[in-house]
Amino acid sequence: MNQNLSSFQFESSVLWDTILENLSAAAEVETSQAIAGETQGEERIHQCGRAAGLADFKAHLVHLRETALNNMN
């Protein structure tokens, strides 16, 4: 797939930093809830999936940015 990654080719961005920080914080909350003693069974599985989804989405955004920056040079 050939994507237009030009929107990821910025030098620095407070918005970008804030998005990544919030994704990390949300993943930490979901992970904490998943491993909490009172979380059991399917609820634990659901929380783990939420945490993994947030981590995967963050990793995907970071990958797009790295790809865009590498293509600039």
Coordinates of C-alpha atoms in Angstrom, one line a residue:
M1 CA 0.0 0.0 0.0
N2 CA 1.3 3.4 -1.0
Q3 CA 0.3 6.0 1.6
N4 CA 0.7 9.7 1.6
L5 CA 2.7 10.2 4.8
S6 CA 3.4 13.9 4.4
S7 CA 1.3 14.8 7.4
F8 CA 3.8 12.8 9.6
Q9 CA 6.8 14.8 8.3
F10 CA 6.9 17.6 10.8
E11 CA 9.9 18.7 12.9
S12 CA 8.2 18.8 16.2
S13 CA 4.6 19.0 17.5
V14 CA 3.0 19.6 20.9
L15 CA -0.1 17.9 19.6
W16 CA 1.9 14.7 18.5
D17 CA 3.7 14.6 21.9
T18 CA 0.3 15.0 23.7
I19 CA -1.3 12.3 21.7
L20 CA 1.5 9.8 22.4
E21 CA 1.5 10.7 26.1
N22 CA -2.3 10.2 26.3
L23 CA -2.1 6.9 24.5
S24 CA 0.6 5.7 26.9
A25 CA -1.4 6.9 29.9
A26 CA -4.6 5.2 28.7
A27 CA -2.7 1.9 28.0
E28 CA -1.3 2.1 31.6
V29 CA -4.7 2.5 33.0
E30 CA -6.1 -0.4 31.0
T31 CA -3.1 -2.6 32.0
S32 CA -3.6 -1.7 35.7
Q33 CA -7.3 -2.6 35.5
A34 CA -6.4 -5.8 33.8
I35 CA -4.0 -7.0 36.5
A36 CA -6.1 -5.7 39.4
G37 CA -7.1 -8.5 41.8
E38 CA -10.8 -7.8 41.5
T39 CA -10.7 -8.1 37.7
Q40 CA -11.4 -11.7 36.7
G41 CA -12.4 -13.9 33.8
E42 CA -13.8 -12.3 30.7
E43 CA -13.4 -8.8 32.1
R44 CA -9.6 -9.4 32.5
I45 CA -9.5 -10.7 28.9
H46 CA -11.4 -7.6 27.7
Q47 CA -9.1 -5.2 29.6
C48 CA -6.0 -6.9 28.2
G49 CA -7.4 -6.5 24.7
R50 CA -8.1 -2.8 25.3
A51 CA -4.5 -2.3 26.6
A52 CA -3.0 -4.2 23.6
G53 CA -5.2 -2.3 21.2
L54 CA -4.0 1.1 22.5
A55 CA -0.3 -0.1 22.5
D56 CA -0.7 -1.4 18.9
F57 CA -2.3 1.9 17.8
K58 CA 0.5 3.9 19.3
A59 CA 3.2 1.7 17.7
H60 CA 1.4 2.1 14.4
L61 CA 1.5 5.9 14.6
V62 CA 5.1 5.9 15.6
H63 CA 5.9 3.6 12.7
L64 CA 4.1 5.9 10.2
R65 CA 6.1 8.8 11.6
E66 CA 9.4 7.0 11.3
T67 CA 8.6 5.9 7.8
A68 CA 7.7 9.4 6.8
L69 CA 10.9 10.9 8.3
N70 CA 13.0 8.2 6.6
N71 CA 11.4 9.0 3.2
M72 CA 12.2 12.7 3.6
N73 CA 16.0 12.0 3.4

